[in-house]
Amino acid sequence: MKQGDKKRIAVLILCGAVLAAAVGFAVHAGVTSGADNEIAVTEETVPVSGSAVLEEDLPETVIEPEEPAYEPASLSLIAVGDNLIHGTLLKDASNGDGTYDFTPFYEDIKPYVEAADIALINQESPLGTGTPSAYPTFNTPQSCGKALIAAGFDVVSHANNHAMDSGSSALYDTLDFWDSQADTGVIRIGIARDAKDRAEVRYLERNGIKVGFLAYTFGLNGNVLPEDNPDLVSLIDRDKIAEEMAAVKAECDAVVVMMHWGEEYETMQNAEQEDLAEFLTENGATLIIGGHPHVCQPCDWVESDNGNRAFCIYSVGNFISAQFDTETMVEAMLQVTLTRQEDGTVVVEDPGVMPLICDFRSGWCQYHVIPLEDYTEEMAYSHCLSGRTDMRVSTVRSIAEERFGKYLIGKTIPTTYDTESRN
């Protein structure tokens, strides 16, 4: 390249630089004029496109909600049968001055009951304030209810065929009693003051799991509900059951239903019980606990056509009574774990039945309930029913083995998962 050409190129570059500087100064002067050096934005100074982007032109940022972390949780639940206070039990509990102490009946079984996070029982008689009475028209002193609380029970059902034995007044006494004990945390099911009271969802929460409870009976021994309160006792009515189960499911993680059904002294469930169990399962029951036959009946899983699954024991038998057949003395304590799954559902795990026996001495006294494993040949020999019926250890054990099969468990203290909700 010639020397002259190099000079011309240098001049052109210098001119270009001067021109660019002049344009930059002019732009700066146009957007910073004013005494307070405020930015004066005009149509000429807002770019139509390029480096400036308005906020509303930005794409929306979508923040996905975080999935709640799975928190494993479990609770233990036990259920026993009919607390049936016959005349000789009233006599045994009497202090001789018009007062009664029922607590010795439950002392031996108390460690198993109070260890469970939730414990259920069927109180097979009203707790009226009138004169105590027994079969065929039951009315049990309210001190029996206090003994159940002291033993560790959390849920008490009164939906059974003896509920109306002493009339509606005794049931209102029963309602008054349980409501007066509300600070203990014990809830009553199967009876209600009115439709509003019945519609209230009754549940207990343990370890963050809410368990709702319902109870129903097949009948009232020929008695009828008062016209002004058809909700005083919950009768088996499929439409009403479906409605109430839906309400409980909407608020709770699991639904436990206690059913007073079946035939007395029949050791196997009937077709109606099986059909009702399928109906309850279809409508979302998690656990079904049956009673009324006064003897134990089998237990197993129930699966409905819609895929729901529940565990059902058709009869837990008696809990305490003065009946006089071998079968009526063999009783069940159902033990299950309710566990939250990763998908949020709560299911029954590890169902098992610990057999019990109602033991009492000659003269129909010293009643108490014990695990069957604690029942000895000496106790069998001195049992009040020995000689009337076969109370040998081998006989009562064979009944338990036949009835519960693979679900039979030995003497087992339930695991306490929730140590913060002790009553």
Short mmCIF file of C-alpha atoms in Angstrom, two decimals, residues 236 238 259-264 266-281 288-293 295 297-298 302 312-316:
data_model
loop_
_atom_site.label_atom_id
_atom_site.label_comp_id
_atom_site.label_asym_id
_atom_site.label_seq_id
_atom_site.Cartn_x
_atom_site.Cartn_y
_atom_site.Cartn_z
CA ILE A 236 -78.76 -49.70 60.53
CA ARG A 238 -77.98 -48.04 54.39
CA MET A 259 -71.69 -52.74 63.98
CA HIS A 260 -74.16 -54.45 66.31
CA TRP A 261 -75.38 -57.24 64.04
CA GLY A 262 -75.63 -60.99 63.48
CA GLU A 263 -77.24 -63.79 65.48
CA GLU A 264 -76.66 -64.40 69.17
CA GLU A 266 -73.66 -68.12 66.32
CA THR A 267 -69.93 -68.69 65.92
CA MET A 268 -69.90 -67.78 62.21
CA GLN A 269 -71.05 -64.63 60.47
CA ASN A 270 -74.17 -64.84 58.31
CA ALA A 271 -74.81 -63.64 54.75
CA GLU A 272 -76.36 -60.36 55.94
CA GLN A 273 -73.25 -59.49 57.94
CA GLU A 274 -71.04 -60.23 54.95
CA ASP A 275 -73.25 -58.12 52.67
CA LEU A 276 -73.19 -55.20 55.10
CA ALA A 277 -69.41 -55.51 55.46
CA GLU A 278 -69.04 -55.21 51.68
CA PHE A 279 -71.40 -52.22 51.68
CA LEU A 280 -69.37 -50.48 54.39
CA THR A 281 -66.13 -51.22 52.55
CA ILE A 288 -65.19 -52.74 60.77
CA ILE A 289 -65.74 -54.01 64.32
CA GLY A 290 -68.72 -56.28 64.91
CA GLY A 291 -70.51 -57.27 68.06
CA HIS A 292 -73.79 -58.64 69.52
CA PRO A 293 -73.47 -62.45 69.14
CA VAL A 295 -69.34 -65.14 71.10
CA GLN A 297 -66.64 -64.76 65.08
CA PRO A 298 -63.84 -64.78 62.46
CA VAL A 302 -63.09 -57.39 52.81
CA CYS A 312 -63.43 -56.73 59.46
CA ILE A 313 -63.91 -58.73 62.63
CA TYR A 314 -67.47 -60.00 62.59
CA SER A 315 -67.72 -60.33 66.36
CA VAL A 316 -65.31 -59.51 69.17
#
